[in-house]
XYZ file of C-alpha atoms in Angstrom:
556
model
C 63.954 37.524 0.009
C 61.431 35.630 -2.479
C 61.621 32.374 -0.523
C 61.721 34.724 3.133
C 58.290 36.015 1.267
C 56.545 32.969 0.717
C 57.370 31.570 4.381
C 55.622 34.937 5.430
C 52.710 34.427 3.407
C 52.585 30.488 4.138
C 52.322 31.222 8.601
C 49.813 34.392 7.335
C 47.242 31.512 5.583
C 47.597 28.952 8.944
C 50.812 27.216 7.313
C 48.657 26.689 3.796
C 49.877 27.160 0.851
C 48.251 30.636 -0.612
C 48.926 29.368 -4.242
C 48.497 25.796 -4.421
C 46.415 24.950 -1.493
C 49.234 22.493 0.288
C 48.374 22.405 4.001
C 52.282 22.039 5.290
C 52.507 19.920 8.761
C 52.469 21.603 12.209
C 53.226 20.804 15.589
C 50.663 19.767 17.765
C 51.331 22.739 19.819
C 50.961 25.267 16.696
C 47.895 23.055 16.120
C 45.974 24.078 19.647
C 47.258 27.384 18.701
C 45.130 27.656 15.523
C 42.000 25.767 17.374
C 41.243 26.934 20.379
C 39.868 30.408 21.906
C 42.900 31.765 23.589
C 43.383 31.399 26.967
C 41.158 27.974 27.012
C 44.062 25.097 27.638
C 45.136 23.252 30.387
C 46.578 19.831 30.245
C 45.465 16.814 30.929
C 46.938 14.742 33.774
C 50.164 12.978 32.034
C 50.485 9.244 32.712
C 53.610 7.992 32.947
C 53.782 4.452 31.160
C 56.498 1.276 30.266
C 59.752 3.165 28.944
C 61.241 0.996 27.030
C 59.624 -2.434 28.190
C 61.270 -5.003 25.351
C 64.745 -3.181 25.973
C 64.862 -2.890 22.136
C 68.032 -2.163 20.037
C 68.486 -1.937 16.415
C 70.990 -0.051 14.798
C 70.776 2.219 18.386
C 68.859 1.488 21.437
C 65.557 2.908 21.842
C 65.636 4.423 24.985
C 68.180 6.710 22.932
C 66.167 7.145 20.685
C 63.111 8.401 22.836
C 65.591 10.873 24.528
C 66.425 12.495 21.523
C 62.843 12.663 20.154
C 61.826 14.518 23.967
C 65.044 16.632 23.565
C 64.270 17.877 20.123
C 60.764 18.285 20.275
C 60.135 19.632 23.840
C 57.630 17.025 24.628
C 57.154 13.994 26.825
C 55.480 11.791 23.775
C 53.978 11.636 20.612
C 50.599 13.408 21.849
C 49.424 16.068 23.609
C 46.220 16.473 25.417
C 44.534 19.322 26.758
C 40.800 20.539 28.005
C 39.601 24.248 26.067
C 36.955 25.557 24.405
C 36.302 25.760 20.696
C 34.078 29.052 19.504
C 33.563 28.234 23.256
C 32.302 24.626 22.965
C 34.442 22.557 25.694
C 36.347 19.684 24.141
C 39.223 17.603 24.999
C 41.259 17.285 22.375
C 44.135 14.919 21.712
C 47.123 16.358 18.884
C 49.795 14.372 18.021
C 53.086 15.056 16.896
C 54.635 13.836 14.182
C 57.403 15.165 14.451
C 58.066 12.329 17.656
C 59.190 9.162 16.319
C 56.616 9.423 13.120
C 53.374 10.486 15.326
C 53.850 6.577 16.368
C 51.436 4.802 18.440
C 53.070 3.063 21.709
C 52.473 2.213 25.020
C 52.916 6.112 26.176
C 50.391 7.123 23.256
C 48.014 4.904 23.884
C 47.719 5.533 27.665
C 47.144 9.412 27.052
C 44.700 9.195 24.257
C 42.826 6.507 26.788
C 43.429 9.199 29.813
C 42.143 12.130 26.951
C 38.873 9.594 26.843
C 38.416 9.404 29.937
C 38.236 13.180 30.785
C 35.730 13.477 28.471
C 34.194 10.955 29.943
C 34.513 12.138 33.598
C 33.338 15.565 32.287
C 30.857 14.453 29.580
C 32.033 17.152 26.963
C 33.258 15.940 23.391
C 36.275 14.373 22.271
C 38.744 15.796 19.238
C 41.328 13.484 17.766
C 44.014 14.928 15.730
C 45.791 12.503 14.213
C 49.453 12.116 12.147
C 51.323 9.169 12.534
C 53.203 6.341 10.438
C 51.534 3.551 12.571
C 52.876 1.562 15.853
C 55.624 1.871 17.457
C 58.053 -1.244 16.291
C 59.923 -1.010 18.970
C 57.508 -1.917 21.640
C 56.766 -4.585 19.858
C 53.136 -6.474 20.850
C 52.545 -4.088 23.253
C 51.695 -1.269 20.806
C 49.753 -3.557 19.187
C 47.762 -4.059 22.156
C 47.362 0.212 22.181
C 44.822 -0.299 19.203
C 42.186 -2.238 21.001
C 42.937 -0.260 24.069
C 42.200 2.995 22.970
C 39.262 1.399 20.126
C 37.763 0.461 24.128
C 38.106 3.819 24.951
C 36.234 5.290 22.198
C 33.461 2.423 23.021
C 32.839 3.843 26.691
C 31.909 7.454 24.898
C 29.393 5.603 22.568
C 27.645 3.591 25.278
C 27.836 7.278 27.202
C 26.319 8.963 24.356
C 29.535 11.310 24.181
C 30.315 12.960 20.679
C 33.505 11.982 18.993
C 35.019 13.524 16.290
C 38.432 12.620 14.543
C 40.396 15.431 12.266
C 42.817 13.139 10.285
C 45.915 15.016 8.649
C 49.072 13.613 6.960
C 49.579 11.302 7.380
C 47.636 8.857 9.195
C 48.568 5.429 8.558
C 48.207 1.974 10.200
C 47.830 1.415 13.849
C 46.317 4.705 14.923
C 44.198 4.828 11.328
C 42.765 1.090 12.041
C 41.771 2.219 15.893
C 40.954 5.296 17.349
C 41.432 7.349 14.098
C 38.484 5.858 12.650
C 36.112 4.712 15.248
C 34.962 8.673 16.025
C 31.180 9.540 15.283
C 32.694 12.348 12.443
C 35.692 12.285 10.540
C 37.129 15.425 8.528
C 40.203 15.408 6.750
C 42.292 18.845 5.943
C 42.927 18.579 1.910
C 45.221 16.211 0.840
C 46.124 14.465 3.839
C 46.540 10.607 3.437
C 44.533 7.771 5.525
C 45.264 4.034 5.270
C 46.255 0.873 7.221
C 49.123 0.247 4.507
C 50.850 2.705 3.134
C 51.197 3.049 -0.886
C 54.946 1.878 -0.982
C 53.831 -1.389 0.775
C 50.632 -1.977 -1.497
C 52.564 -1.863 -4.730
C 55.419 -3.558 -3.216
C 52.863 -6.760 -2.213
C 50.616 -6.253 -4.880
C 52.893 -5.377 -7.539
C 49.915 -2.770 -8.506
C 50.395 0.540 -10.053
C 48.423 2.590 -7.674
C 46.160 5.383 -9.017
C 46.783 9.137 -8.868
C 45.661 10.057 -5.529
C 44.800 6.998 -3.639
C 44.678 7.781 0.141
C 44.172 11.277 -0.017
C 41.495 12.818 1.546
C 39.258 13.888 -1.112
C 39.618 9.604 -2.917
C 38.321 9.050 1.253
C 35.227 11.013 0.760
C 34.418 9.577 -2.761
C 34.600 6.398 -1.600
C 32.563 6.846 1.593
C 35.304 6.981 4.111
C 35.230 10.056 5.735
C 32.659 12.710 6.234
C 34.311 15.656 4.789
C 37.456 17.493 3.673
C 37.831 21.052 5.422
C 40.659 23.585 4.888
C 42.580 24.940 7.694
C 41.291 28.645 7.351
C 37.118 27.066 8.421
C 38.202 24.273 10.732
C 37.543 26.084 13.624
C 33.848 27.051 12.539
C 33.131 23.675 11.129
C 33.833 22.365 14.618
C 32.128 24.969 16.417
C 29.327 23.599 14.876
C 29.776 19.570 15.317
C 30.648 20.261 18.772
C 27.518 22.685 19.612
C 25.225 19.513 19.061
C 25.105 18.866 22.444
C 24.121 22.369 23.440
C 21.013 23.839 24.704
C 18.697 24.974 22.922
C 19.402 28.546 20.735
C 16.442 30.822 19.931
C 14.277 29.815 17.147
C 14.438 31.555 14.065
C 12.508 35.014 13.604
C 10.756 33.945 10.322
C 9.576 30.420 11.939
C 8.406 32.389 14.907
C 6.093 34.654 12.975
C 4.958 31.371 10.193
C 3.960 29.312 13.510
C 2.528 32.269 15.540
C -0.407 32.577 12.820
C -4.044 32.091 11.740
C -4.811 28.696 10.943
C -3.216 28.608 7.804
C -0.204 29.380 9.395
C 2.840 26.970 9.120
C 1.778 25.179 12.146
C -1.415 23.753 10.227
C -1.485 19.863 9.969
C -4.400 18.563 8.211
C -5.524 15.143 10.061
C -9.233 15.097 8.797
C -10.093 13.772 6.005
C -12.426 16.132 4.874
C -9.570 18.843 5.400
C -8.050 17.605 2.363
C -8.777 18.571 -1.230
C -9.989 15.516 -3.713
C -7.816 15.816 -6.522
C -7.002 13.411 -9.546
C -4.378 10.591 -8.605
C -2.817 10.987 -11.817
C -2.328 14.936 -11.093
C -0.916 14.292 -7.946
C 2.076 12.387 -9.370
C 2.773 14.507 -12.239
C 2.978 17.763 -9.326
C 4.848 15.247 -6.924
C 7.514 14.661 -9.796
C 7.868 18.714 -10.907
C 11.466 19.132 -11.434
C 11.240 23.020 -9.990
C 9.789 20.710 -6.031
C 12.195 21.917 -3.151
C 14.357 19.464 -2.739
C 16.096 18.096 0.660
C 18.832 20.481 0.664
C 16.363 23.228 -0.016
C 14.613 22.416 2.963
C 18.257 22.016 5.093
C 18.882 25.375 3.549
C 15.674 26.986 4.464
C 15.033 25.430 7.675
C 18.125 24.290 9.653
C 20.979 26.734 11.294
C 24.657 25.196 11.731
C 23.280 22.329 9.520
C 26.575 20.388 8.103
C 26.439 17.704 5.876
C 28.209 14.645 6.354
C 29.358 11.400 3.692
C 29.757 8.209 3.135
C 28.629 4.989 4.858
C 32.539 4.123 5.965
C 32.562 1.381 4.132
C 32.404 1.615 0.331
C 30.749 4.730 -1.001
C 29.102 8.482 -0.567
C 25.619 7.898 -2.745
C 24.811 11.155 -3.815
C 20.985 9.884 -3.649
C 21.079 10.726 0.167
C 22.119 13.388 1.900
C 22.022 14.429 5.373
C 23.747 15.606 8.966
C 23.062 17.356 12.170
C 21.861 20.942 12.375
C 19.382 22.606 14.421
C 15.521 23.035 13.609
C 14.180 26.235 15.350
C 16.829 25.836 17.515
C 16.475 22.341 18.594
C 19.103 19.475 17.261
C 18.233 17.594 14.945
C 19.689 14.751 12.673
C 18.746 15.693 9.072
C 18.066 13.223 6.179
C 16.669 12.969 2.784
C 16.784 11.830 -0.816
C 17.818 14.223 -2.855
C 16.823 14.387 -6.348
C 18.959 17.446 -7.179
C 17.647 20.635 -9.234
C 16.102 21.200 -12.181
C 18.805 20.286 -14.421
C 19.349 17.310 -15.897
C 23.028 16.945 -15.747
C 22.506 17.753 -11.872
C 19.788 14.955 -11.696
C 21.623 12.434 -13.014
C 24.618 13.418 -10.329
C 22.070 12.661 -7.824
C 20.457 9.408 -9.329
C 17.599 10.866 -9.594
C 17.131 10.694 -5.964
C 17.332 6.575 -6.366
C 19.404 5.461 -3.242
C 22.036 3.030 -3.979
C 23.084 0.397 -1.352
C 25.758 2.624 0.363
C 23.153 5.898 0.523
C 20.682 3.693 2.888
C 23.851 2.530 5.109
C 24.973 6.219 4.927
C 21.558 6.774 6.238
C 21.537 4.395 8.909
C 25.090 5.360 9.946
C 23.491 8.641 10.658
C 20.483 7.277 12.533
C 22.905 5.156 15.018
C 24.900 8.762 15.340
C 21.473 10.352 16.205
C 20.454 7.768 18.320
C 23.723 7.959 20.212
C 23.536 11.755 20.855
C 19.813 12.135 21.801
C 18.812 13.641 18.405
C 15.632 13.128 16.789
C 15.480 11.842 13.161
C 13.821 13.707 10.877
C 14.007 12.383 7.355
C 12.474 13.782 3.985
C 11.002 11.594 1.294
C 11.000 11.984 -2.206
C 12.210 8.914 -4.543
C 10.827 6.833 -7.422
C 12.130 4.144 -5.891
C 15.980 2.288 -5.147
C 17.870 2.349 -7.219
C 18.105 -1.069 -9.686
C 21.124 -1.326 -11.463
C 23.316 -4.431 -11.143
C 26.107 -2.575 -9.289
C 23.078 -1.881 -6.840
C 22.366 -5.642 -6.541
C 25.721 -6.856 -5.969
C 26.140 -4.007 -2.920
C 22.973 -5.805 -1.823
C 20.492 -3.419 -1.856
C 17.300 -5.702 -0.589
C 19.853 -6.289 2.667
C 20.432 -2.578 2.598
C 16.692 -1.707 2.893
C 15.407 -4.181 5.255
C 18.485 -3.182 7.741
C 17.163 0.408 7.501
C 13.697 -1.135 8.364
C 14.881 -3.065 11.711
C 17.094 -0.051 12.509
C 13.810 2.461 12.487
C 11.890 0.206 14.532
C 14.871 -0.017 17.382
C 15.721 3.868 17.240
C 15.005 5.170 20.876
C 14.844 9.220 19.712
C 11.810 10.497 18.029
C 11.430 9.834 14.095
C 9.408 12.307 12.096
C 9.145 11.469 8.264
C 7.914 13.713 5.916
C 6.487 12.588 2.086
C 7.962 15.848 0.206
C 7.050 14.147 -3.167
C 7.411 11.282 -4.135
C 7.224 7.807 -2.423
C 8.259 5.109 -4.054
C 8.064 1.762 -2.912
C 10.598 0.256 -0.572
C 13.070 2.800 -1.437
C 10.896 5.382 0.169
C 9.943 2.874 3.386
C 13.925 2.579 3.949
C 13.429 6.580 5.646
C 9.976 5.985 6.460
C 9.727 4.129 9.720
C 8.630 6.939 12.094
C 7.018 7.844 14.563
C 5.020 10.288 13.135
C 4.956 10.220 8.793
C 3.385 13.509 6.976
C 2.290 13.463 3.295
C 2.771 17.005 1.253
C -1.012 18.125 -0.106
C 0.649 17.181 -3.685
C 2.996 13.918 -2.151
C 2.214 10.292 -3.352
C 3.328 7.060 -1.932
C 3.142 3.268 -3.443
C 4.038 0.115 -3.706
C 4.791 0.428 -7.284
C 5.314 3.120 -9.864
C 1.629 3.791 -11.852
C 3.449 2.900 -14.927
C 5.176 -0.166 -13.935
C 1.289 -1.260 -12.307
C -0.014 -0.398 -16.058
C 2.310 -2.071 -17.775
C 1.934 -5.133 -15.314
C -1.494 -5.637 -14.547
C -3.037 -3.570 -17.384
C -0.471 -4.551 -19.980
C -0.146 -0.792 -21.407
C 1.744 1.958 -20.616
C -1.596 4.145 -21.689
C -3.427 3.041 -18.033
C -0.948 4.590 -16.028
C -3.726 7.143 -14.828
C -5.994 4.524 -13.892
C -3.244 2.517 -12.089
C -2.213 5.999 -9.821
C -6.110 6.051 -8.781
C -6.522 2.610 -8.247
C -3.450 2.392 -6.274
C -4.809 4.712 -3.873
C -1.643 6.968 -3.883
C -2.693 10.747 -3.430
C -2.589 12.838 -0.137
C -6.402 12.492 0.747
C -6.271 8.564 0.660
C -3.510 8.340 2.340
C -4.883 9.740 5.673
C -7.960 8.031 4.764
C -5.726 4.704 4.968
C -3.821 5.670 7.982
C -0.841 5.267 6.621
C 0.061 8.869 7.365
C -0.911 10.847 10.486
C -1.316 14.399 8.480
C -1.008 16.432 5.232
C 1.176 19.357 5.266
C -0.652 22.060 2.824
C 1.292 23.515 0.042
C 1.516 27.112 -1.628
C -1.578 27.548 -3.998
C -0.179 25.578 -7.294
C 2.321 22.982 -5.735
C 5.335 23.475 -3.749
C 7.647 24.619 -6.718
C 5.711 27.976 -6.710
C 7.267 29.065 -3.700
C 10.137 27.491 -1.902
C 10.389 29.664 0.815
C 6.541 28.816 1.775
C 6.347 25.464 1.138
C 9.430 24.927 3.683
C 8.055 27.232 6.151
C 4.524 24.847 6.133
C 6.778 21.385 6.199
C 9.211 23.009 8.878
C 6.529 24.126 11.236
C 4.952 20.952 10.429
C 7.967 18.944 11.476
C 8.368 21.156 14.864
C 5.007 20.436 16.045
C 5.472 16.494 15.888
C 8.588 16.770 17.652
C 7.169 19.069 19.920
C 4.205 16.239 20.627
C 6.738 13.435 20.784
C 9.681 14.844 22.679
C 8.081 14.275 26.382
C 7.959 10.261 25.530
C 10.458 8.144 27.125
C 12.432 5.416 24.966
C 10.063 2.967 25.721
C 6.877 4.714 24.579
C 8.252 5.686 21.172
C 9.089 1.985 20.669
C 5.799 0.625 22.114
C 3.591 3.143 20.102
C 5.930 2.897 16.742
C 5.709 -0.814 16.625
C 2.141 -0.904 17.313
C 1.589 1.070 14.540
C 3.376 -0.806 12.181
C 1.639 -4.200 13.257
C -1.591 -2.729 12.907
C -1.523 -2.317 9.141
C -3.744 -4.549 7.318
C -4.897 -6.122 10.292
C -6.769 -3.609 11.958
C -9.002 -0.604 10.400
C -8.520 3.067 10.995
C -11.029 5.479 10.282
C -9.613 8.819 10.441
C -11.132 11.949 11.498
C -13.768 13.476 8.959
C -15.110 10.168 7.286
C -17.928 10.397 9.930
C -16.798 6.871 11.845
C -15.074 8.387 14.749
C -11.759 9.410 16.023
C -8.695 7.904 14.569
């Protein structure tokens, strides 16, 4: 009765485990049963492919083999494919089986995830991969092989069609199907625990003769190391991809609080300063030290204030998840948006130093950029959120290449065809600030700075003493007020009377209201204009002067 019990309990918690956690394998049919509204499936059109095309035979032929995989599973092959609706979201979605042959990847596989991509295609709605398999099919030889590139085309049509993709890998995924289509989706989640690699761990420490660490594979080593976006239990998939797949979507209503900030006097949210003489003089040296306050909102303050359905997502898919940058898609009074900052973390120090400091390593700016080609992809404007001392320079840093890192990020901006809005939350520093700073429109904070150099690395430079660092921060020119005055940014965002860090819930309001009237400016221009105007602003610095509003030359 005990182990009758736990079963019970197990099917209660969606097949998980309700004292360890484990998420036990299911069928791809139990699968749609657990994510989609009820009622929503119908299949999509089966196509037939080669049977057994190399006549194989090892210890049995394979044609038997396929027989007895159909007869004991009650399907055709090792997927299944079907149109529904997610918390009524339409998605095609593509579960396989692992129960078929090891959830292998053959010629019948890869013709119905290709037909799965092409419905989506045909019907423009968004693509779900569920993967579990132990890699190609052996015994179709070449020919599976040839199912990797044909589905990884596949998955290239969507991207040039600006289709969302999104993979949900569970255990395991290995080899063929994790080096193609598994991989190649604009979001990857992973259910706890499940393993993702092109070799399995028997084979690496056979090869390698390696000891493998505790781990290795699983889905929570994949999101340290940058390789998938997150890990979701079972019991929120559904919600989590609710939200991913609502991206698309029109518009929602806009928050009541942002209504009633933006429908005000003009100090209201919706207040941009663009004159100069709007501005408040204020020491240089003053505006660091409030640009720096450890009690600042940070960049998931602002996501948390700001942004419904916002979800963030990791790693640049190569080698890490800096903790330096954070962002992912939500929706900004209602309209998407694609979300990104450095994040300096709260007031502790212990937090702080989890998040660098807010000093983006190598794989936070490709993180970054990942995210802008995603945005880019889907329609979504950028909107990033500045506040760094500068990239980070340890040696680790260096060998990642962080100077390639940055200027990458600084080609990419200038390319992106969706509206960037950048806003200087505090601090700006140096290139490691410019790496999220190529925008269309860039907004200052009344207390923000930006420069090419820290004050106390210019003192300690040019002035030889640490002492002059409040004569470098006004000669350097880095304070709200001279920043218009330069043209370098388009407006200053007022704060709450003492700084930002006296009231979060205000200061967001001002920067979010802020950041909806820009994209509210910029959303009527076509591709073309955004590049046009964004380049010409860039080539205009230090070539051309600007005399803003307020200085009594003219219009800017």
């Amino acid at each position: 009765m005990r182990g009758a019990g736990v079963r019970q309990a197990v099917r209660q918690t969606l097949n998980v485990c309700p004292d360890c956690g484990w998420h036990a394998h299911l069928t791809a049919h139990q699968r749609l049963d657990q994510l989609l509204d009820p009622g929503t499936a119908s299949p999509v059109d089966h196509v037939e492919s080669l049977h057994d095309p190399l006549e194989f035979t090892d210890t049995r032929p394979y044609a038997d083999r396929l027989d007895e995989a159909r007869a004991a599973t009650g399907l055709r092959e090792a997927v299944v494919c079907v149109t529904g609706r997610i918390e009524d979201r339409p998605v095609v979605v593509a579960v396989m089986d692992f129960r078929f042959l090891g959830g292998s990847l053959g010629c019948g596989v890869g013709a119905l995830i290709t037909e799965a991509a092409r419905t989506s295609l045909r019907q423009r709605i968004p693509l779900l991969l569920v993967t579990a398999s132990g890699g190609a099919r052996m015994q179709e030889g070449v020919l599976s092989l040839m199912q990797m590139a044909k589905t990884a085309q596949a998955l290239a049509e969507l991207d040039e069609a600006g289709i969302l993709t999104v993979s949900l890998v569970t255990d395991p995924t290995y080899g063929g199907v994790a080096a193609s289509f598994a991989t190649l989706t604009d979001v990857i989640i992973a259910e706890p625990g499940a393993r993702l690699g092109f070799a399995g761990p028997r084979v690496i420490e056979q090869t390698t003769g390696e000891r493998l660490p505790e781990g290795f594979q699983t889905a929570e080593f994949l999101l340290e190391h940058g390789m998938v976006d997150d890990v979701v239990p079972r019991s929120v998939l559904r919600p989590v991809l609710g939200r991913l797949l609502a991206l698309g979507s029109p518009e929602r209503e806009p928050r009541a609080e942002t209504v009633q900030e933006t429908a005000g006097s003009p100090g209201s949210a919706g207040r941009i300063l663009d004159r100069v003489d709007e501005v408040h003089a204020r020491d240089a040296w003053e505006a660091v030290r409030l640009a720096r306050h450890p009690h600042r909102p940070t960049a998931l303050d602002y996501a948390d204030h700001l942004m419904d359905d916002f979800h963030e997502l990791h790693g640049d898919r190569l080698s890490g998840d800096c903790t330096a940058i954070v962002g992912g898609p939500g929706r900004l009074n209602g309209r998407p948006v694609m979300l990104i900052g450095h994040h300096k973390g709260g007031p502790a120090v212990a937090e702080r130093q989890h998040h660098q400091f807010g000093m983006a390593t190598p794989s936070g700016y490709r993180k970054a950029a990942r995210l802008m080609r995603m945005a880019a992809k889907l329609g979504l404007p950028v909107v990033t959120l500045i506040d760094t001392p500068g990239a980070n320079p340890g040696p680790e840093s260096e060998r990642g290449g962080q100077a390639i890192a940055i200027a990458e990020n600084l080609r990419l901006m200038s390319q992106l065809t969706v509206p960037i809005v950048a806003v200087l939350i505090g601090e700006g520093g140096s290139g490691g600030a410019l790496a999220l700073a190529v925008a269309d429109r860039v907004l200052v904070s009344e207390n923000g700075v930006y420069s090419v150099i820290s004050p106390e690395g210019c003192a300690a430079i040019l002035w030889k003493q640490a002492e002059a660092a409040p004569a470098a921060a006004a000669a350097l020119r880095l304070d709200a007020r001279e920043l218009l005055r330069l043209g370098v940014v388009d407006g200053v965002v007022p704060e709450p009377e003492g700084g930002a860090h006296q009231d979060h819930a205000r200061a967001t309001a001002l920067v979010g209201a802020a950041i909806q009237a820009a994209l509210d400016d910029l959303h009527p221009w076509e591709p073309g204009r955004l590049l046009q105007e964004r380049r010409s602003r860039y080539h205009r610095f230090g070539v051309e002067a600007r005399i803003p509003v307020g200085t009594g030359g003219g219009s800017s």
